[in-house]
Short mmCIF file of C-alpha atoms in Angstrom, two decimals:
data_model
loop_
_atom_site.label_atom_id
_atom_site.label_comp_id
_atom_site.label_asym_id
_atom_site.label_seq_id
_atom_site.Cartn_x
_atom_site.Cartn_y
_atom_site.Cartn_z
CA MET A 133 18.75 7.91 -20.90
CA LYS A 134 22.07 7.05 -19.29
CA LEU A 135 22.02 4.87 -16.19
CA LYS A 136 24.13 7.53 -14.44
CA GLU A 137 21.33 10.04 -14.81
CA ILE A 138 18.74 7.63 -13.44
CA VAL A 139 20.94 6.88 -10.44
CA GLU A 140 21.06 10.59 -9.69
CA LYS A 141 17.42 11.38 -10.32
CA MET A 142 16.08 8.42 -8.33
CA SER A 143 18.76 8.71 -5.61
CA LEU A 144 19.77 5.09 -6.03
CA GLU A 145 22.55 3.59 -4.00
CA VAL A 146 25.27 2.07 -6.16
CA ILE A 147 26.52 -1.29 -4.89
CA GLY A 148 30.19 -2.02 -5.46
CA THR A 149 32.59 0.15 -7.40
CA ALA A 150 33.74 -1.89 -10.31
CA THR A 151 30.76 -1.50 -12.65
CA ASP A 152 30.42 1.30 -15.16
CA LEU A 153 27.23 3.36 -15.15
CA ASP A 154 27.84 4.98 -18.48
CA ARG A 155 25.38 2.80 -20.34
CA GLU A 156 22.08 3.51 -22.04
CA VAL A 157 18.82 2.40 -20.42
CA THR A 158 16.31 1.77 -23.21
CA GLY A 159 13.36 0.48 -21.22
CA GLY A 160 12.19 -1.06 -18.00
CA TYR A 161 11.04 -4.44 -16.75
CA ALA A 162 9.61 -5.25 -13.33
CA SER A 163 9.37 -8.85 -12.16
CA ASP A 164 10.45 -11.11 -9.34
CA LEU A 165 10.22 -14.29 -11.40
CA LEU A 166 13.51 -15.16 -13.03
CA SER A 167 11.92 -17.30 -15.72
CA ASP A 168 9.64 -14.42 -16.66
CA VAL A 169 12.58 -12.04 -17.01
CA LEU A 170 14.43 -14.60 -19.09
CA ALA A 171 11.43 -14.91 -21.37
CA ASN A 172 10.19 -11.34 -21.62
CA ALA A 173 12.76 -8.69 -20.71
CA ARG A 174 14.48 -6.91 -23.57
CA GLU A 175 18.12 -5.97 -24.06
CA GLY A 176 18.87 -2.61 -22.44
CA ASP A 177 15.99 -2.86 -19.95
CA LEU A 178 16.53 -1.76 -16.39
CA TRP A 179 15.27 -4.59 -14.18
CA ILE A 180 13.32 -3.78 -11.03
CA THR A 181 13.12 -6.66 -8.53
CA LEU A 182 13.43 -7.64 -4.91
CA GLN A 183 15.30 -10.87 -5.65
CA ILE A 184 18.78 -10.67 -4.16
CA HIS A 185 20.40 -14.03 -4.80
CA SER A 186 23.19 -14.28 -7.30
CA ASN A 187 20.99 -15.80 -10.00
CA VAL A 188 19.74 -12.32 -10.80
CA VAL A 189 23.18 -11.38 -12.10
CA ALA A 190 23.27 -14.42 -14.36
CA VAL A 191 19.86 -13.55 -15.78
CA ALA A 192 20.73 -9.88 -16.28
CA SER A 193 24.00 -10.72 -17.96
CA MET A 194 22.40 -13.35 -20.20
CA LYS A 195 19.69 -10.95 -21.37
CA GLY A 196 22.02 -7.95 -21.70
CA LEU A 197 20.00 -5.86 -19.26
CA SER A 198 21.35 -2.41 -18.45
CA GLY A 199 21.16 -2.91 -14.69
CA ILE A 200 19.32 -4.30 -11.67
CA VAL A 201 17.50 -2.12 -9.16
CA LEU A 202 16.67 -3.78 -5.84
CA ILE A 203 13.63 -2.27 -4.21
CA ASN A 204 12.47 -1.71 -0.63
CA ASN A 205 16.08 -1.16 0.39
CA ARG A 206 16.97 -4.85 0.01
CA GLU A 207 20.59 -5.77 0.49
CA PRO A 208 22.13 -8.09 -2.10
CA GLU A 209 23.85 -11.25 -0.92
CA GLU A 210 27.64 -11.16 -0.87
CA ASP A 211 27.83 -13.60 -3.73
CA THR A 212 25.55 -11.42 -5.80
CA VAL A 213 27.83 -8.40 -5.36
CA LYS A 214 30.95 -10.36 -6.31
CA LYS A 215 29.31 -11.88 -9.34
CA ALA A 216 27.92 -8.52 -10.42
CA GLU A 217 31.37 -6.97 -10.37
CA SER A 218 32.93 -9.78 -12.32
CA GLU A 219 30.12 -9.77 -14.92
CA ASN A 220 30.00 -5.95 -15.01
CA VAL A 221 26.28 -5.80 -14.17
CA PRO A 222 25.36 -2.66 -12.20
CA ILE A 223 23.39 -3.28 -8.99
CA LEU A 224 21.52 -0.36 -7.50
CA VAL A 225 19.29 -0.11 -4.45
CA SER A 226 16.18 2.02 -4.01
CA LYS A 227 14.29 2.73 -0.82
CA MET A 228 11.03 2.84 -2.74
CA PRO A 229 8.66 -0.06 -3.35
CA ALA A 230 8.37 -1.34 -6.92
CA PHE A 231 5.16 0.48 -7.70
CA GLU A 232 6.50 3.89 -6.79
CA LEU A 233 9.92 3.44 -8.37
CA VAL A 234 8.42 2.22 -11.64
CA GLY A 235 5.91 5.07 -11.56
CA LYS A 236 8.72 7.59 -11.29
CA LEU A 237 10.91 5.91 -13.93
CA TYR A 238 7.91 5.82 -16.23
CA ALA A 239 7.40 9.53 -15.69
CA LEU A 240 11.07 10.07 -16.64
CA GLY A 241 10.31 8.45 -19.97
CA ILE A 242 11.66 4.95 -19.35
CA LYS A 243 8.88 2.90 -20.89
CA GLY A 244 7.82 -0.72 -20.75
CA SER A 245 7.70 -3.01 -23.75
CA GLN A 246 4.14 -2.31 -24.94
CA ASP A 247 4.70 1.40 -24.72
CA ASN A 248 7.44 1.37 -27.34
CA ALA A 249 5.47 -0.72 -29.77
CA MET B 272 -9.56 5.88 -8.05
CA LYS B 273 -12.50 3.60 -8.69
CA LEU B 274 -11.80 0.03 -9.70
CA LYS B 275 -13.50 0.68 -13.02
CA GLN B 276 -11.09 3.54 -13.77
CA LEU B 277 -8.21 1.20 -12.99
CA LYS B 278 -9.74 -1.29 -15.40
CA GLU B 279 -9.71 1.36 -18.13
CA VAL B 280 -6.18 2.61 -17.43
CA LEU B 281 -4.85 -0.95 -17.65
CA ASN B 282 -7.17 -1.93 -20.47
CA ALA B 283 -8.02 -4.90 -18.29
CA LYS B 284 -10.67 -7.61 -18.45
CA VAL B 285 -12.70 -8.42 -15.37
CA LEU B 286 -12.65 -12.17 -14.74
CA TYR B 287 -14.65 -11.90 -11.56
CA GLY B 288 -16.27 -9.10 -9.61
CA ASP B 289 -18.18 -6.79 -11.98
CA LYS B 290 -20.32 -5.85 -9.03
CA PHE B 291 -17.31 -4.43 -7.16
CA LEU B 292 -16.19 -1.98 -9.86
CA ASP B 293 -17.39 1.02 -7.86
CA LYS B 294 -15.01 0.25 -5.01
CA ASP B 295 -12.30 2.78 -4.24
CA VAL B 296 -8.69 1.76 -4.79
CA LYS B 297 -6.33 3.84 -2.65
CA MET B 298 -2.97 2.29 -3.28
CA ALA B 299 -1.15 -0.27 -5.35
CA CYS B 300 1.50 -2.88 -4.76
CA GLY B 301 3.33 -4.67 -7.56
CA SER B 302 5.10 -7.87 -6.61
CA ASP B 303 5.54 -11.51 -7.51
CA LEU B 304 6.57 -12.50 -4.01
CA MET B 305 3.76 -13.01 -1.61
CA SER B 306 5.82 -12.43 1.53
CA ASP B 307 6.75 -9.04 0.16
CA VAL B 308 3.07 -8.34 -0.39
CA LEU B 309 2.27 -9.36 3.18
CA ALA B 310 5.06 -7.18 4.51
CA PHE B 311 4.23 -4.00 2.67
CA ILE B 312 0.69 -3.94 1.40
CA LYS B 313 -1.97 -1.87 3.11
CA ALA B 314 -5.68 -2.61 3.24
CA ASP B 315 -7.68 -1.42 0.22
CA ALA B 316 -4.73 -1.65 -2.14
CA VAL B 317 -4.78 -3.38 -5.51
CA LEU B 318 -2.28 -6.21 -5.93
CA LEU B 319 -0.51 -6.36 -9.29
CA THR B 320 1.22 -9.67 -9.87
CA GLY B 321 2.44 -12.08 -12.48
CA LEU B 322 1.76 -15.11 -10.29
CA THR B 323 -1.52 -16.93 -10.81
CA ASN B 324 -1.69 -19.74 -8.25
CA PRO B 325 -4.33 -19.88 -5.48
CA GLN B 326 -1.83 -18.60 -2.90
CA VAL B 327 -2.17 -15.17 -4.48
CA VAL B 328 -5.83 -15.14 -3.39
CA ARG B 329 -4.99 -16.46 0.09
CA THR B 330 -2.40 -13.72 0.45
CA ALA B 331 -4.89 -11.16 -0.82
CA GLU B 332 -7.39 -12.33 1.78
CA MET B 333 -4.90 -12.04 4.65
CA ALA B 334 -3.72 -8.63 3.49
CA GLU B 335 -7.29 -7.42 2.86
CA VAL B 336 -6.50 -6.50 -0.71
CA ILE B 337 -9.33 -4.81 -2.59
CA ALA B 338 -8.63 -6.46 -5.97
CA ILE B 339 -6.08 -8.61 -7.77
CA CYS B 340 -4.85 -7.71 -11.22
CA PHE B 341 -2.77 -10.22 -13.15
CA VAL B 342 -0.23 -8.69 -15.52
CA ARG B 343 1.19 -9.79 -18.88
CA GLY B 344 -2.19 -11.27 -19.85
CA LYS B 345 -1.66 -14.23 -17.55
CA LYS B 346 -4.89 -16.16 -17.11
CA PRO B 347 -5.22 -17.51 -13.58
CA GLN B 348 -5.58 -21.17 -12.83
CA GLU B 349 -9.19 -22.27 -12.50
CA LYS B 350 -8.86 -22.99 -8.79
CA THR B 351 -7.42 -19.52 -8.27
CA LEU B 352 -10.48 -17.92 -9.82
CA LYS B 353 -12.81 -20.17 -7.84
CA LEU B 354 -11.13 -19.24 -4.58
CA ALA B 355 -11.35 -15.54 -5.47
CA GLN B 356 -15.10 -15.90 -6.02
CA GLU B 357 -15.44 -17.66 -2.70
CA LYS B 358 -13.55 -14.87 -0.92
CA GLU B 359 -15.29 -12.17 -3.01
CA ILE B 360 -12.06 -10.62 -4.23
CA PRO B 361 -12.33 -9.09 -7.73
CA VAL B 362 -9.91 -10.44 -10.33
CA LEU B 363 -8.72 -8.51 -13.39
CA VAL B 364 -6.21 -9.31 -16.08
CA SER B 365 -4.21 -6.77 -18.09
CA GLU B 366 -2.16 -7.41 -21.22
CA PHE B 367 0.42 -4.87 -20.05
CA SER B 368 3.64 -5.85 -18.30
CA MET B 369 4.08 -5.26 -14.59
CA TYR B 370 6.28 -2.31 -15.48
CA ALA B 371 3.71 -0.69 -17.74
CA CYS B 372 0.87 -1.32 -15.26
CA CYS B 373 2.78 0.37 -12.42
CA GLY B 374 3.82 3.25 -14.66
CA ARG B 375 0.31 3.93 -15.89
CA LEU B 376 -1.38 3.71 -12.51
CA TYR B 377 1.24 5.89 -10.82
CA LYS B 378 0.72 8.47 -13.56
CA GLU B 379 -2.99 8.47 -12.78
CA GLY B 380 -2.19 9.38 -9.19
CA LEU B 381 -2.53 6.03 -7.44
CA LEU B 382 -0.41 5.96 -4.29
CA SER B 383 2.27 3.48 -3.40
CA CYS B 384 1.86 1.23 -0.36
CA ASP B 385 4.80 2.97 1.21
CA GLY B 386 2.68 6.06 1.64
CA LEU B 387 1.77 5.62 5.29
CA LYS B 388 5.22 5.19 6.74
CA MET C 176 9.86 -0.59 15.93
CA ASN C 177 6.40 -0.11 17.30
CA ASN C 178 5.81 2.89 15.13
CA GLU C 179 6.41 0.86 12.04
CA LYS C 180 3.88 -1.72 13.10
CA LYS C 181 1.15 0.66 14.03
CA ILE C 182 -0.76 2.71 11.57
CA THR C 183 -2.54 5.37 13.54
CA LYS C 184 -6.22 5.97 12.99
CA VAL C 185 -5.50 9.50 11.82
CA GLN C 186 -3.09 8.22 9.18
CA GLU C 187 -5.79 5.85 7.98
CA LEU C 188 -8.38 8.60 7.97
CA VAL C 189 -6.41 11.08 5.90
CA TYR C 190 -6.37 8.50 3.14
CA GLU C 191 -9.96 7.44 3.63
CA LEU C 192 -11.55 10.86 3.83
CA LYS C 193 -11.88 12.95 0.71
CA VAL C 194 -11.48 16.68 0.40
CA ARG C 195 -15.24 16.88 -0.13
CA ASP C 196 -15.85 15.32 3.30
CA ALA C 197 -13.96 18.11 5.05
CA MET C 198 -14.55 21.16 2.86
CA ARG C 199 -16.93 23.97 3.65
CA LYS C 200 -19.71 24.23 1.06
CA ASP C 201 -21.67 27.23 2.29
CA ILE C 202 -19.04 29.70 1.22
CA ILE C 203 -19.24 33.37 0.40
CA ARG C 204 -18.19 34.00 -3.19
CA SER C 205 -17.70 37.27 -4.95
CA SER C 206 -17.99 38.23 -8.57
CA PRO C 207 -14.99 39.89 -10.25
CA ASP C 208 -16.73 43.20 -10.89
CA ILE C 209 -17.54 44.19 -7.30
CA LEU C 210 -15.43 47.03 -5.87
CA MET C 211 -12.65 46.74 -3.32
CA SER C 212 -14.66 48.89 -0.90
CA GLU C 213 -17.57 46.43 -1.17
CA LEU C 214 -15.17 43.55 -0.59
CA GLY C 215 -14.09 45.11 2.70
CA GLU C 216 -17.69 45.11 3.82
CA THR C 217 -18.19 41.49 2.74
CA LEU C 218 -15.12 40.33 4.65
CA ARG C 219 -16.06 42.27 7.76
CA SER C 220 -19.75 41.36 7.94
CA ASN C 221 -19.09 37.66 7.31
CA ARG C 222 -15.97 37.55 9.48
CA ILE C 223 -13.98 35.81 6.78
CA SER C 224 -10.39 36.35 5.75
CA GLY C 225 -10.81 35.86 2.04
CA THR C 226 -13.14 34.84 -0.74
CA PRO C 227 -12.98 32.97 -4.02
CA ILE C 228 -14.01 34.94 -7.08
CA VAL C 229 -16.41 33.26 -9.43
CA GLU C 230 -17.64 34.10 -12.89
CA HIS C 231 -20.36 31.86 -14.44
CA ASP C 232 -19.74 29.22 -11.76
CA LYS C 233 -16.06 29.01 -12.77
CA LEU C 234 -13.34 29.95 -10.35
CA VAL C 235 -11.32 32.85 -11.79
CA GLY C 236 -9.35 34.07 -8.78
CA ILE C 237 -9.05 34.44 -5.05
CA ILE C 238 -8.70 37.51 -2.85
CA SER C 239 -7.68 37.67 0.79
CA ILE C 240 -7.63 40.16 3.60
CA GLU C 241 -3.90 40.61 2.96
CA ASP C 242 -4.70 41.83 -0.55
CA PHE C 243 -7.24 44.18 0.96
CA ILE C 244 -4.78 45.61 3.50
CA LYS C 245 -2.17 46.03 0.80
CA TRP C 246 -4.67 47.92 -1.30
CA LEU C 247 -5.49 50.19 1.65
CA ALA C 248 -1.81 50.80 2.31
CA GLU C 249 -1.31 51.76 -1.31
CA GLY C 250 -3.91 54.49 -1.05
CA GLY C 251 -7.18 52.60 -1.27
CA LYS C 252 -8.30 53.98 -4.64
CA ASP C 253 -11.49 52.06 -5.44
CA CYS C 254 -11.39 49.55 -8.30
CA PRO C 255 -13.00 46.21 -9.22
CA ILE C 256 -11.54 43.36 -7.17
CA GLU C 257 -10.62 41.68 -10.45
CA SER C 258 -7.59 43.96 -10.69
CA ARG C 259 -6.26 43.02 -7.22
CA MET C 260 -7.10 39.30 -7.07
CA THR C 261 -4.66 36.43 -7.40
CA ARG C 262 -5.28 34.66 -10.69
CA SER C 263 -2.90 31.73 -10.57
CA ILE C 264 -4.74 29.70 -7.98
CA LYS C 265 -3.75 26.39 -6.52
CA THR C 266 -6.86 24.25 -6.20
CA LEU C 267 -7.84 20.82 -4.99
CA TYR C 268 -10.32 18.40 -6.54
CA ASP C 269 -13.18 17.27 -4.35
CA ASP C 270 -12.34 13.57 -4.86
CA GLU C 271 -8.70 13.81 -3.71
CA PRO C 272 -7.80 12.21 -0.39
CA LEU C 273 -7.30 14.58 2.53
CA VAL C 274 -3.63 13.67 2.65
CA HIS C 275 -3.15 15.61 -0.61
CA ALA C 276 -4.77 18.67 0.93
CA ILE C 277 -2.52 18.43 3.99
CA GLY C 278 0.53 18.03 1.78
CA LYS C 279 -0.35 21.08 -0.31
CA LEU C 280 -1.20 23.27 2.68
CA ASP C 281 2.12 22.31 4.16
CA LYS C 282 4.19 22.70 1.05
CA LEU C 283 2.73 25.93 -0.26
CA GLY C 284 2.02 27.57 3.07
CA PHE C 285 -1.43 28.77 2.00
CA GLY C 286 -4.24 29.04 4.50
CA ARG C 287 -7.00 27.81 2.23
CA PHE C 288 -7.66 26.05 -1.03
CA PRO C 289 -10.69 26.38 -3.30
CA VAL C 290 -12.11 22.96 -4.13
CA ILE C 291 -13.32 22.38 -7.68
CA ASP C 292 -15.05 19.61 -9.58
CA ARG C 293 -12.57 17.55 -11.59
CA ALA C 294 -14.75 17.34 -14.69
CA THR C 295 -16.42 20.75 -14.89
CA GLY C 296 -14.02 23.01 -12.98
CA LYS C 297 -16.99 24.30 -11.01
CA LEU C 298 -16.24 25.75 -7.56
CA LEU C 299 -17.66 23.42 -4.90
CA GLY C 300 -16.23 24.77 -1.67
CA VAL C 301 -13.18 25.87 0.28
CA ILE C 302 -10.96 23.89 2.62
CA THR C 303 -8.76 25.22 5.45
CA LYS C 304 -6.57 23.57 8.06
CA GLY C 305 -9.33 24.13 10.60
CA ASP C 306 -11.83 22.28 8.38
CA ILE C 307 -9.48 19.32 8.13
CA ILE C 308 -8.95 19.12 11.88
CA GLU C 309 -12.69 19.41 12.48
CA SER C 310 -13.53 16.59 10.06
CA LEU C 311 -10.86 14.34 11.57
CA LEU C 312 -12.19 14.93 15.07
CA ARG C 313 -15.71 14.19 13.88
CA GLU C 314 -14.63 10.88 12.33
CA LEU C 315 -12.55 9.92 15.34
CA GLU C 316 -15.56 10.42 17.55
CA ILE C 317 -17.64 8.06 15.42
CA ASP C 318 -14.78 5.61 15.38
CA TYR C 319 -14.39 5.82 19.12
CA HIS C 320 -17.99 4.68 19.56
CA GLU C 321 -17.41 1.71 17.26
CA GLU C 322 -14.28 0.90 19.18
CA GLU C 323 -16.23 0.86 22.43
CA ILE C 324 -18.70 -1.63 20.96
CA HIS C 325 -15.79 -3.76 19.72
CA ARG C 326 -14.16 -3.83 23.09
CA TYR C 327 -17.44 -4.67 24.74
CA ARG C 328 -17.93 -7.65 22.47
CA ALA C 329 -14.35 -8.84 22.85
CA SER C 330 -14.40 -8.74 26.60
CA HIS C 331 -17.91 -10.14 26.70
CA ILE C 332 -16.90 -13.78 26.43
CA PHE C 333 -14.21 -13.38 29.02
CA GLU C 334 -16.66 -11.75 31.40
CA ASP C 335 -19.44 -14.27 30.85
CA ILE C 336 -17.26 -17.20 31.71
CA ILE C 337 -16.84 -17.43 35.44
CA ALA C 338 -13.26 -18.40 36.15
CA ASP C 339 -10.13 -16.90 37.62
CA LYS C 340 -8.48 -17.07 34.23
CA THR C 341 -10.09 -17.76 30.85
CA ILE C 342 -8.19 -19.08 27.86
CA LEU C 343 -9.86 -19.92 24.56
CA ARG C 344 -7.90 -22.45 22.61
CA PHE C 345 -8.41 -23.55 18.99
CA GLU C 346 -6.36 -26.19 17.24
CA TYR C 347 -5.72 -26.70 13.58
CA PHE C 348 -3.88 -29.34 11.58
CA VAL C 349 -1.72 -28.35 8.62
CA LYS C 350 -1.08 -30.83 5.83
CA GLY C 351 2.45 -30.79 4.46
CA LYS C 352 3.24 -30.23 0.76
CA ASP C 353 -0.40 -29.52 -0.05
CA PHE C 354 -0.09 -26.08 -1.54
CA ASN C 355 -3.66 -25.93 -2.77
CA ARG C 356 -4.95 -25.86 0.76
CA ALA C 357 -2.14 -23.86 2.32
CA GLY C 358 -3.68 -20.84 3.99
CA GLU C 359 -7.00 -22.41 4.91
CA VAL C 360 -6.04 -22.66 8.55
CA SER C 361 -5.03 -19.01 8.74
CA SER C 362 -8.20 -18.02 6.96
CA GLY C 363 -10.11 -19.83 9.70
CA ILE C 364 -8.07 -18.16 12.43
CA ARG C 365 -8.73 -14.77 10.88
CA LYS C 366 -12.48 -15.32 10.79
CA THR C 367 -12.60 -16.67 14.33
CA LEU C 368 -10.64 -13.77 15.80
CA THR C 369 -12.83 -11.31 13.92
CA ARG C 370 -15.96 -12.95 15.33
CA LEU C 371 -14.56 -12.62 18.81
CA GLY C 372 -14.63 -8.88 18.22
CA ILE C 373 -10.88 -8.45 18.37
CA HIS C 374 -9.56 -5.21 16.91
CA PRO C 375 -9.03 -5.47 13.12
CA GLN C 376 -5.41 -4.29 13.38
CA ILE C 377 -4.64 -7.13 15.82
CA VAL C 378 -6.52 -9.68 13.72
CA ARG C 379 -4.52 -8.61 10.70
CA ARG C 380 -1.21 -9.11 12.44
CA ALA C 381 -2.23 -12.50 13.83
CA ALA C 382 -3.51 -13.64 10.42
CA ILE C 383 -0.37 -12.61 8.55
CA ALA C 384 1.92 -14.21 11.13
CA SER C 385 0.02 -17.49 11.15
CA TYR C 386 -0.20 -17.50 7.35
CA GLU C 387 3.56 -17.17 6.92
CA ALA C 388 4.08 -19.89 9.52
CA GLU C 389 1.53 -22.12 7.80
CA ILE C 390 3.30 -21.64 4.46
CA ASN C 391 6.57 -22.67 6.11
CA VAL C 392 5.00 -25.84 7.50
CA VAL C 393 3.50 -26.72 4.10
CA SER C 394 6.74 -25.92 2.25
CA TYR C 395 9.32 -27.67 4.38
CA THR C 396 7.61 -30.38 6.42
CA SER C 397 5.19 -33.26 6.12
CA GLY C 398 2.70 -31.45 8.34
CA GLY C 399 2.17 -29.81 11.69
CA GLU C 400 -0.20 -28.18 14.12
CA ILE C 401 -1.21 -24.65 14.87
CA SER C 402 -2.76 -23.83 18.20
CA VAL C 403 -4.19 -20.44 19.04
CA ARG C 404 -4.74 -19.34 22.63
CA VAL C 405 -6.78 -16.23 23.15
CA GLN C 406 -6.74 -14.53 26.52
CA SER C 407 -8.19 -11.19 27.45
CA ASP C 408 -4.81 -9.51 27.05
CA LYS C 409 -2.97 -11.50 24.38
CA ILE C 410 -3.09 -14.00 21.54
CA GLN C 411 -0.53 -16.78 21.44
CA ILE C 412 -0.05 -18.77 18.28
CA HIS C 413 2.07 -21.90 18.52
CA VAL C 414 3.14 -23.60 15.32
CA THR C 415 4.69 -27.02 15.75
CA ASP C 416 6.08 -29.34 13.08
CA SER C 417 8.27 -32.40 12.93
CA GLY C 418 10.19 -31.20 9.89
CA PRO C 419 13.92 -30.88 9.21
CA GLY C 420 14.49 -28.05 11.71
CA ILE C 421 16.36 -24.79 11.20
CA PRO C 422 20.16 -25.19 11.52
CA ASP C 423 20.86 -21.51 12.23
CA VAL C 424 17.91 -19.56 13.58
CA ALA C 425 19.71 -16.19 13.63
CA GLN C 426 20.62 -16.65 9.98
CA ALA C 427 17.06 -17.69 9.08
CA LEU C 428 15.73 -14.47 10.60
CA LYS C 429 17.83 -12.34 8.24
CA PRO C 430 15.78 -10.79 5.43
CA GLY C 431 16.50 -12.57 2.18
CA TYR C 432 17.98 -15.71 3.70
CA SER C 433 16.32 -18.72 2.14
CA THR C 434 16.83 -22.39 1.54
CA ALA C 435 13.66 -22.68 -0.52
CA PRO C 436 13.70 -24.96 -3.54
CA GLU C 437 12.65 -23.60 -6.92
CA TRP C 438 9.08 -24.94 -6.74
CA ILE C 439 8.37 -22.86 -3.65
CA ARG C 440 9.93 -19.77 -5.23
CA ASN C 441 7.68 -20.26 -8.23
CA LEU C 442 4.70 -20.08 -5.93
CA GLY C 443 5.77 -16.63 -4.80
CA PHE C 444 7.31 -17.66 -1.52
CA GLY C 445 10.76 -18.66 -0.40
CA ALA C 446 12.36 -15.25 -0.85
CA GLY C 447 13.53 -15.33 2.74
CA MET C 448 10.96 -12.93 4.12
CA GLY C 449 8.66 -15.31 5.98
CA LEU C 450 10.20 -15.29 9.44
CA CYS C 451 10.92 -11.56 9.16
CA ASN C 452 7.27 -10.95 8.44
CA ILE C 453 6.23 -13.03 11.43
CA LYS C 454 8.64 -11.11 13.63
CA LYS C 455 7.30 -7.83 12.30
CA CYS C 456 3.73 -8.82 13.20
CA ALA C 457 4.50 -10.30 16.60
CA ASP C 458 5.15 -8.58 19.90
CA LYS C 459 7.25 -11.57 20.87
CA LEU C 460 8.60 -14.45 18.79
CA ASP C 461 10.39 -17.51 20.14
CA ILE C 462 11.81 -20.15 17.87
CA GLU C 463 12.81 -23.57 19.21
CA SER C 464 14.31 -25.76 16.55
CA THR C 465 16.27 -28.99 16.53
CA VAL C 466 17.74 -30.25 13.29
CA GLY C 467 16.13 -33.55 12.35
CA LYS C 468 13.42 -33.21 14.98
CA GLY C 469 11.32 -30.20 14.18
CA THR C 470 10.51 -26.60 14.89
CA ARG C 471 8.19 -24.78 17.24
CA LEU C 472 7.28 -21.14 16.73
CA LYS C 473 5.75 -19.23 19.61
CA ILE C 474 4.14 -16.06 18.41
CA CYS C 475 2.66 -13.65 20.94
CA ILE C 476 0.55 -10.66 20.04
CA ASN C 477 -0.64 -8.27 22.74
CA MET C 478 -4.29 -7.38 22.59
CA LYS C 479 -3.86 -3.68 23.27
CA ALA C 480 -2.94 -1.98 20.00
CA GLY C 481 0.46 -0.39 20.47
#
C-alpha cells in the first residue's frame, strides 16, 4: 500500500512539505529502541515510535524505512524535521497510542515481519 | 479478554504467574519507554514491551499493570523475573514483534489505553 | 486539565461491568409461528415494547411494537410473526464490556439489543438503556459504601491524634546511579499511602509522581532524599538532591526535552517525559534548581479527588 493512502486512512499529520509520500509501505515495525530498529526492522517498513530526536531519521534512512509515524501526538524536534527533509524521510504524526495505531494498520493489511513469513 | 486467551493469541510462554491466567485484561499498551507507560497506561492493562530490565516491573507496579508481556522473544533478566514474582505480576514472553503483538491483540478486540479519554 | 487527570467512576465502571451484569434475563420470548394477533396480546399483557423471536434456543429475529402498529395500519391481516419480524439483528455478546453496548445503542439508535452467548449463539437476555443506567446506579451505590469506609479509615488517624494540626512525615533516602533499586522508595510510599486508606486514585498519582522523581535522582545525581508529608487535605512530596541542577526549568518541562545519556535511554527512561508526568499527576509542582548545587521538587497533591 502507498504511504499516501495510509496517511489518508489513518488521518496522519504530515510534517514538513519536502518529502514525497508516493512510496510503497511493505510492512510495519513498532519500537522505541533505536538499536532494536537497526537490528530488526526491514526495508520498506513503516516505523511506529514516540522517539522524536533526530537520531530516528538517521536510523530510518540507514534501514531504508518507508516512513516514521510519531504516536500520541508527539511533536518532532526542530532538528528532526530539518534532517528528515534533507534525507527525504517522511515524518507523520498520529493522535493514537501505538497499540491502537498498529491495530488499525494491521487491519489494513500492513503486517509485521513474522506475518509475512 | 482473559490472560490465557492473550497467551494463545500471542503464542506466548508464561514465565511467571500461571495462577493468574484467569484474570481479565481490559486494555493494552505497547511501549519501550517507561515514562510513556506511566503517562498513558490505565489499571488492568497489559504492558507489551521490548525492554527487560527490572524497571519494567517497577513501572508495572506503579501503574497497576495486570501483566507484562515481553516481545520479540526477549528473555527477561533474572532479577526482573524475581522482582515480578515478589510483586505478583505475571510475566509472559512472545516470539512476535511488538508490531505483530499489537496487531493481533487489537484484532481480537482488546482496547487501547486511550479509550477512557 | 482536571478532566484529563480524573477518570470518573462511571467511566471505570462501563469498562469493568459486562453486558451480562446489566442485561435482563427473565425475558419474554416468542416463537416464530405465533400469530400477529397473539403478539399484540403478549406485548399488552406483559407491558413490553418488543420481543426476541427464538427457535430451538437460537435467536432468529426481533419484533417490536412499531412493527405491530405498522401491521395494524396496513390492514392487520393475521399472519405468523415470522413474516413481519426483523431478521438482520444487531446483537451483543454477554462478555462484552458495557461500553460496547453504550456505543452500539448510541450509534445505531436502537432501543434494545438481544444478548447472545459467544460460543453457542444462544439467547441469554436483552439489554436496554434503562438496564444500563440501573446497573450503573447499583454499582455506584456499592462503591459509595466502600468509599465511606475508606474515608473513615483515612481520617481516623487524623482524628485520633489530638492536635491543632497533624502532619505525618516519612523520609526516604535514594541512592544515586543504582538502577537495580530505583523505584523501591516509591513502592514503599505507595504501600504506606494505601495503608493509610487514601483513595486509590490519589495514591496512584502520588506513586507515579514520586517514581518519576526517584528515577531522575538515580539517573542524574549521586543521591537524594524524598520526604512525604501527609495532612488531612493534601500530600506533599519533596524530592531533594545535590546533583548538577537543571539549567532551564521551562525547557525541561517541555515534553520530549531530554539530556539523558544513552544508558538511561536504554533503560526505558530519558525520553523527556519525566517532569511532564510529574506535572500531570500533581495539583501543584514547584521546581527550585541551581546549576552545580542541586534541585528540589515540591509536589503537592490534594486529597479530595478532583
